[in-house]
CSV table of C-alpha atoms and ligand atoms in Angstrom, one decimal:
chain,number,residue,atom,x,y,z
I,1,MET,CA,144.1,140.4,91.8
I,2,ASP,CA,141.2,140.0,94.2
I,3,THR,CA,138.1,139.2,92.2
I,4,GLY,CA,135.9,139.5,95.1
I,5,LEU,CA,134.0,136.4,93.9
I,6,LYS,CA,134.6,134.2,97.0
I,7,GLY,CA,131.2,133.1,98.5
I,8,ARG,CA,129.2,134.5,95.6
I,9,VAL,CA,126.4,132.4,94.1
I,10,ALA,CA,126.8,131.8,90.3
I,11,LEU,CA,124.2,130.2,88.2
I,12,VAL,CA,125.6,129.1,84.9
I,13,ALA,CA,123.2,127.8,82.3
I,14,ALA,CA,124.0,125.1,79.7
I,15,SER,CA,127.1,124.1,81.6
I,16,SER,CA,127.8,120.5,81.4
I,17,GLN,CA,130.5,121.0,78.7
I,18,GLY,CA,132.1,123.6,76.5
I,19,ILE,CA,132.1,127.3,77.3
I,20,GLY,CA,129.4,126.9,80.1
I,21,LEU,CA,131.5,124.2,81.9
I,22,ALA,CA,134.7,126.2,81.6
I,23,ALA,CA,133.0,129.3,83.1
I,24,ALA,CA,131.6,127.2,85.9
I,25,GLU,CA,135.0,125.7,86.7
I,26,LYS,CA,136.7,129.2,86.7
I,27,LEU,CA,134.0,130.6,88.9
I,28,ALA,CA,134.4,127.6,91.3
I,29,ALA,CA,138.2,128.2,91.4
I,30,GLU,CA,137.3,131.7,92.6
I,31,GLY,CA,135.2,130.2,95.4
I,32,CYS,CA,131.7,130.7,94.0
I,33,LYS,CA,128.8,128.3,94.9
I,34,LEU,CA,127.4,127.0,91.7
I,35,ALA,CA,124.0,126.2,90.2
I,36,LEU,CA,124.4,124.3,86.9
I,37,CYS,CA,122.0,123.0,84.4
I,38,ALA,CA,121.9,121.1,81.0
I,39,ARG,CA,119.4,118.6,79.5
I,40,THR,CA,121.5,115.4,79.8
I,41,ARG,CA,121.7,113.9,83.3
I,42,ALA,CA,124.9,111.8,82.9
I,43,THR,CA,127.2,114.6,81.6
I,44,LEU,CA,125.8,117.2,84.0
I,45,ASP,CA,126.2,115.0,87.0
I,46,ALA,CA,129.8,114.2,85.9
I,47,ALA,CA,130.6,117.9,85.5
I,48,ALA,CA,129.1,118.8,88.9
I,49,GLU,CA,130.9,116.0,90.7
I,50,SER,CA,134.2,116.8,89.1
I,51,ILE,CA,133.8,120.5,90.2
I,52,ARG,CA,132.9,119.5,93.8
I,53,SER,CA,135.9,117.3,94.1
I,54,ARG,CA,138.4,119.7,92.5
I,55,TYR,CA,137.3,122.9,94.0
I,56,GLY,CA,135.5,122.0,97.2
I,57,VAL,CA,132.5,124.2,96.4
I,58,GLU,CA,128.8,123.5,96.7
I,59,VAL,CA,127.1,122.7,93.5
I,60,LEU,CA,123.3,122.4,92.6
I,61,ALA,CA,122.8,120.6,89.3
I,62,GLU,CA,119.5,120.3,87.6
I,63,THR,CA,118.5,118.8,84.3
I,64,PHE,CA,116.0,120.8,82.2
I,65,ASP,CA,115.8,122.6,78.9
I,66,VAL,CA,116.4,126.4,79.2
I,67,THR,CA,113.7,127.0,76.6
I,68,ASP,CA,111.1,126.1,79.3
I,69,PRO,CA,110.3,129.2,81.4
I,70,ALA,CA,108.6,127.1,84.1
I,71,HIS,CA,111.7,125.1,84.7
I,72,VAL,CA,113.9,128.2,84.6
I,73,HIS,CA,111.6,129.7,87.3
I,74,ASP,CA,111.9,126.5,89.4
I,75,PHE,CA,115.7,126.4,89.0
I,76,VAL,CA,116.2,129.9,90.1
I,77,ALA,CA,113.9,129.4,93.1
I,78,ALA,CA,115.8,126.2,94.0
I,79,THR,CA,119.1,128.1,93.8
I,80,VAL,CA,117.9,130.9,96.1
I,81,ALA,CA,116.4,128.3,98.5
I,82,ARG,CA,119.7,126.4,98.6
I,83,PHE,CA,122.2,129.3,98.7
I,84,GLY,CA,120.1,132.3,99.7
I,85,SER,CA,120.7,134.4,96.6
I,86,VAL,CA,121.7,134.4,93.0
I,87,ASP,CA,124.4,137.0,92.5
I,88,ILE,CA,125.8,136.0,89.1
I,89,CYS,CA,123.8,134.6,86.2
I,90,VAL,CA,125.5,133.4,83.0
I,91,THR,CA,123.0,132.7,80.3
I,92,ASN,CA,123.9,130.1,77.7
I,93,ALA,CA,122.4,127.5,75.4
I,94,GLY,CA,123.4,125.4,72.5
I,95,GLY,CA,123.9,127.2,69.2
I,96,PRO,CA,121.5,127.0,66.3
I,97,PRO,CA,122.3,124.9,63.2
I,98,ALA,CA,124.5,126.3,60.4
I,99,LYS,CA,122.2,127.0,57.4
I,100,GLY,CA,121.5,129.5,54.7
I,101,PHE,CA,118.3,131.5,54.9
I,102,LEU,CA,116.2,129.4,52.5
I,103,ALA,CA,117.3,126.2,54.1
I,104,CYS,CA,115.9,127.4,57.5
I,105,THR,CA,112.5,126.1,58.4
I,106,LEU,CA,110.1,128.0,60.6
I,107,ASP,CA,110.9,125.5,63.3
I,108,ASP,CA,114.6,126.4,63.1
I,109,TRP,CA,113.6,130.1,63.6
I,110,HIS,CA,111.4,129.3,66.6
I,111,ASN,CA,114.0,127.1,68.1
I,112,ALA,CA,116.8,129.7,67.7
I,113,VAL,CA,114.6,132.4,69.2
I,114,ASN,CA,113.6,130.2,72.1
I,115,ALA,CA,117.1,128.9,72.9
I,116,ASN,CA,119.3,131.8,72.1
I,117,PHE,CA,117.1,134.8,72.9
I,118,LEU,CA,114.1,133.9,75.1
I,119,SER,CA,116.0,131.7,77.5
I,120,THR,CA,118.0,134.9,78.3
I,121,VAL,CA,114.7,136.7,78.9
I,122,TYR,CA,113.5,133.9,81.1
I,123,PHE,CA,116.6,133.9,83.3
I,124,ALA,CA,116.8,137.7,83.5
I,125,ARG,CA,113.1,137.9,84.7
I,126,GLU,CA,113.8,135.4,87.5
I,127,VAL,CA,117.2,136.7,88.8
I,128,ILE,CA,116.8,140.4,88.6
I,129,PRO,CA,114.3,140.7,91.6
I,130,HIS,CA,116.8,138.8,93.8
I,131,MET,CA,119.7,140.9,92.6
I,132,GLN,CA,117.6,144.1,93.3
I,133,GLN,CA,117.0,142.9,96.8
I,134,LYS,CA,120.8,142.6,97.3
I,135,GLN,CA,121.6,145.7,95.3
I,136,TRP,CA,124.3,143.7,93.5
I,137,GLY,CA,124.2,141.4,90.5
I,138,ARG,CA,125.9,140.4,87.3
I,139,ILE,CA,124.2,139.1,84.2
I,140,ILE,CA,126.5,137.9,81.5
I,141,THR,CA,125.1,136.5,78.2
I,142,VAL,CA,127.0,134.1,76.1
I,143,THR,CA,126.4,134.8,72.4
I,144,SER,CA,128.9,134.9,69.5
I,145,ILE,CA,131.2,136.9,67.3
I,146,THR,CA,128.1,137.1,65.1
I,147,THR,CA,126.8,139.9,67.2
I,148,LYS,CA,129.5,142.1,65.6
I,149,GLN,CA,130.2,140.3,62.3
I,150,PRO,CA,127.8,138.0,60.6
I,151,ILE,CA,129.1,134.6,59.5
I,152,PRO,CA,128.0,133.0,56.2
I,153,ASP,CA,125.5,130.1,56.7
I,154,LEU,CA,124.9,131.1,60.4
I,155,VAL,CA,121.9,133.3,59.5
I,156,LEU,CA,120.0,132.0,62.6
I,157,SER,CA,122.8,133.2,64.9
I,158,ASN,CA,123.5,136.3,62.9
I,159,ALA,CA,119.8,137.4,63.3
I,160,VAL,CA,118.8,136.1,66.8
I,161,ARG,CA,122.0,137.1,68.7
I,162,ALA,CA,121.4,140.8,67.9
I,163,ALA,CA,118.3,140.7,69.9
I,164,VAL,CA,120.3,139.6,73.0
I,165,VAL,CA,122.6,142.6,72.5
I,166,GLY,CA,119.5,144.9,72.5
I,167,LEU,CA,118.3,143.2,75.6
I,168,VAL,CA,121.6,143.4,77.4
I,169,LYS,CA,121.9,147.2,76.7
I,170,SER,CA,118.4,147.8,77.8
I,171,LEU,CA,118.8,145.8,81.1
I,172,ALA,CA,122.1,147.5,81.8
I,173,ASN,CA,120.4,150.9,81.5
I,174,GLU,CA,117.4,150.0,83.5
I,175,PHE,CA,119.1,148.1,86.4
I,176,GLY,CA,122.4,149.8,86.8
I,177,LYS,CA,120.9,151.9,89.5
I,178,ASP,CA,120.3,148.7,91.4
I,179,GLY,CA,124.0,147.6,91.3
I,180,ILE,CA,123.2,145.1,88.5
I,181,LEU,CA,125.7,145.0,85.7
I,182,VAL,CA,124.7,143.3,82.4
I,183,ASN,CA,127.2,142.4,79.7
I,184,ASN,CA,127.5,140.0,76.7
I,185,VAL,CA,130.5,137.9,75.8
I,186,GLY,CA,130.9,136.9,72.1
I,187,PRO,CA,133.2,133.9,71.5
I,188,GLY,CA,135.0,133.5,68.2
I,189,TYR,CA,135.9,130.0,67.0
I,190,THR,CA,136.4,128.0,70.2
I,191,ALA,CA,137.5,124.4,70.4
I,192,THR,CA,134.3,122.7,71.8
I,193,ASP,CA,131.9,120.0,70.6
I,194,ARG,CA,129.8,122.8,69.0
I,195,LEU,CA,132.7,123.7,66.8
I,196,LYS,CA,133.4,120.0,66.0
I,197,SER,CA,129.8,119.6,64.9
I,198,LEU,CA,129.9,122.8,62.8
I,199,ALA,CA,133.1,121.4,61.2
I,200,ALA,CA,131.5,118.1,60.5
I,201,GLY,CA,128.4,119.9,58.8
I,202,ARG,CA,130.6,122.2,56.8
I,203,ALA,CA,132.9,119.3,55.7
I,204,GLN,CA,129.9,117.5,54.2
I,205,ALA,CA,128.7,120.6,52.4
I,206,THR,CA,132.1,121.7,51.1
I,207,GLY,CA,134.1,118.5,50.5
I,208,LYS,CA,136.9,119.9,52.8
I,209,THR,CA,138.2,117.9,55.7
I,210,GLU,CA,137.4,119.0,59.2
I,211,GLU,CA,141.2,119.6,59.8
I,212,GLU,CA,141.2,122.0,56.8
I,213,LEU,CA,138.2,123.9,58.2
I,214,PHE,CA,139.8,124.2,61.5
I,215,ALA,CA,142.9,125.7,59.8
I,216,VAL,CA,140.8,128.1,57.8
I,217,TRP,CA,139.1,129.3,61.1
I,218,ALA,CA,142.5,129.6,62.8
I,219,ALA,CA,143.9,131.6,59.9
I,220,ASP,CA,141.0,134.0,60.0
I,221,SER,CA,141.9,135.3,63.5
I,222,ALA,CA,144.8,137.7,64.4
I,223,VAL,CA,146.4,135.1,66.7
I,224,LYS,CA,146.1,132.4,64.0
I,225,ARG,CA,144.5,129.7,66.1
I,226,VAL,CA,141.1,128.8,67.5
I,227,GLY,CA,140.4,129.6,71.1
I,228,THR,CA,139.8,127.4,74.2
I,229,PRO,CA,136.7,127.4,76.3
I,230,GLU,CA,138.9,128.5,79.2
I,231,GLU,CA,139.9,131.7,77.3
I,232,VAL,CA,136.3,132.6,76.9
I,233,ALA,CA,135.5,131.6,80.4
I,234,ALA,CA,138.2,134.0,81.7
I,235,VAL,CA,136.4,137.0,80.2
I,236,ILE,CA,133.1,135.8,81.8
I,237,VAL,CA,134.8,135.6,85.2
I,238,TRP,CA,136.4,139.0,84.8
I,239,LEU,CA,133.0,140.5,84.0
I,240,ALA,CA,131.5,138.7,87.1
I,241,SER,CA,134.3,140.1,89.3
I,242,GLU,CA,134.8,143.3,91.1
I,243,CYS,CA,137.5,144.1,88.6
I,244,ALA,CA,134.8,145.0,86.1
I,245,SER,CA,132.6,147.1,88.5
I,246,PHE,CA,132.4,150.0,86.0
I,247,VAL,CA,131.6,147.9,82.9
I,248,THR,CA,128.0,147.4,81.8
I,249,GLY,CA,126.0,147.2,78.6
I,250,GLN,CA,129.0,146.0,76.6
I,251,THR,CA,129.6,143.2,74.2
I,252,ILE,CA,133.2,141.9,74.6
I,253,LEU,CA,134.5,139.5,72.0
I,254,ALA,CA,136.8,136.6,73.0
I,255,ASP,CA,137.8,135.9,69.4
I,256,GLY,CA,141.5,136.0,69.0
I,257,GLY,CA,141.0,139.2,66.9
I,258,ALA,CA,138.8,137.4,64.3
I,259,TYR,CA,136.4,140.4,64.2
I,260,LYS,CA,137.6,142.6,61.3
I,261,GLY,CA,136.1,146.0,62.4
I,262,LEU,CA,137.5,148.8,64.5
W,301,NAP,N1,132.4,127.0,70.2
W,301,NAP,C1,132.4,128.1,69.4
W,301,NAP,O1,133.2,128.1,68.5
W,301,NAP,C2,131.4,129.1,69.6
W,301,NAP,C3,131.5,130.3,68.8
W,301,NAP,C4,130.6,131.3,68.9
W,301,NAP,C5,129.4,131.1,69.7
W,301,NAP,N2,129.3,130.0,70.4
W,301,NAP,C6,128.1,129.9,71.2
W,301,NAP,O2,128.4,129.6,72.5
W,301,NAP,C7,127.4,128.8,73.1
W,301,NAP,C8,128.1,127.6,73.9
W,301,NAP,O3,128.8,127.0,72.9
W,301,NAP,P1,129.7,125.6,73.2
W,301,NAP,O4,130.7,125.6,72.2
W,301,NAP,O5,130.2,125.7,74.6
W,301,NAP,O6,128.6,124.5,73.0
W,301,NAP,P2,128.6,122.9,73.4
W,301,NAP,O7,130.1,122.5,73.5
W,301,NAP,O8,127.8,122.3,72.3
W,301,NAP,O9,127.9,122.9,74.8
W,301,NAP,C9,126.6,123.2,74.9
W,301,NAP,C10,126.1,123.1,76.4
W,301,NAP,O10,124.8,123.5,76.5
W,301,NAP,C11,123.9,122.6,77.0
W,301,NAP,N3,122.6,122.8,76.3
W,301,NAP,C12,122.5,123.0,74.9
W,301,NAP,N4,121.2,123.3,74.7
W,301,NAP,C13,120.6,123.3,76.0
W,301,NAP,C14,119.3,123.6,76.4
W,301,NAP,N5,118.2,124.0,75.4
W,301,NAP,N6,118.9,123.6,77.6
W,301,NAP,C15,119.9,123.4,78.6
W,301,NAP,N7,121.1,123.1,78.2
W,301,NAP,C16,121.5,123.1,77.0
W,301,NAP,C17,124.6,121.2,76.5
W,301,NAP,O11,124.2,120.1,77.3
W,301,NAP,P3,122.9,119.2,76.9
W,301,NAP,O12,123.1,118.9,75.4
W,301,NAP,O13,123.0,118.0,77.7
W,301,NAP,O14,121.8,120.0,77.2
W,301,NAP,C18,126.0,121.6,76.8
W,301,NAP,O15,126.3,121.5,78.2
W,301,NAP,C19,126.5,128.3,72.0
W,301,NAP,O16,125.3,129.2,72.0
W,301,NAP,C20,127.3,128.6,70.8
W,301,NAP,O17,126.6,128.7,69.6
W,301,NAP,C21,130.2,129.0,70.3
């Protein structure tokens, strides 16, 4: 299957590890030039160097926090200066802490809105004018299964991710005429550092071991296992590709059938 991605410029936010890194690697394997970011220099540089040497593609890597709109502006400008355009933008950030409603501070709420909603707004504002110029673009947001099915003690994710879905549908409607497709990917339980830290937190709160918690999460899905970051990344790459040229405004779960609805 020809994905049509060779030579495209893909910006992947929060991409030094986990789902973001897996998406960057798969886009590199398809021949995309990459712009990557994360907050920690050492892991980001290691990820960028590994991608360059394995896939032979150009990689721009900048350290900054995606909650800072000025840095997002500068990063998109640097990407366009280096590669001439930004064709694909995958928005992503670390997930909010697992807490019940009364345990959440106002800082928790502000942080979740900044990282998991406003960062998407910042990237969309910057990349859309470039995509309009080219009359081609893909924006893919990484959220969670919580966009369809709230998870206990993840009230921050349950509430804030819904705003991303509203944004995705609105952008899809407004910019489809410009050849820009906007979709959302919702991972289910996926074996990354994020899931390990959720397990560690829940283990403390419940007295269960981390292994028991992973077994519960696996049993909750139709396929009876947690996913890999590569399995989520495959959906992101498909949405970025020409294969998904008639798909926009959608939330697609990569959750092994954990979502219980129709
Ligand atoms: N794994 C799962 O089971 C699962 C399930 C549903 C939804 N999700 C969501 O999917 C997203 C990715 O999850 P993951 O499991 O891949 O997480 P992860 O393994 O913790 O990786 C997070 C990545 O984002 C970077 N990052 C975090 N906050 C950032 C910020 N403010 N600015 C710039 N970079 C930032 C991290 O690097 P630095 O720390 O160096 O910045 C790292 O590269 C999260 O929103 C998560 O909640 C994950």
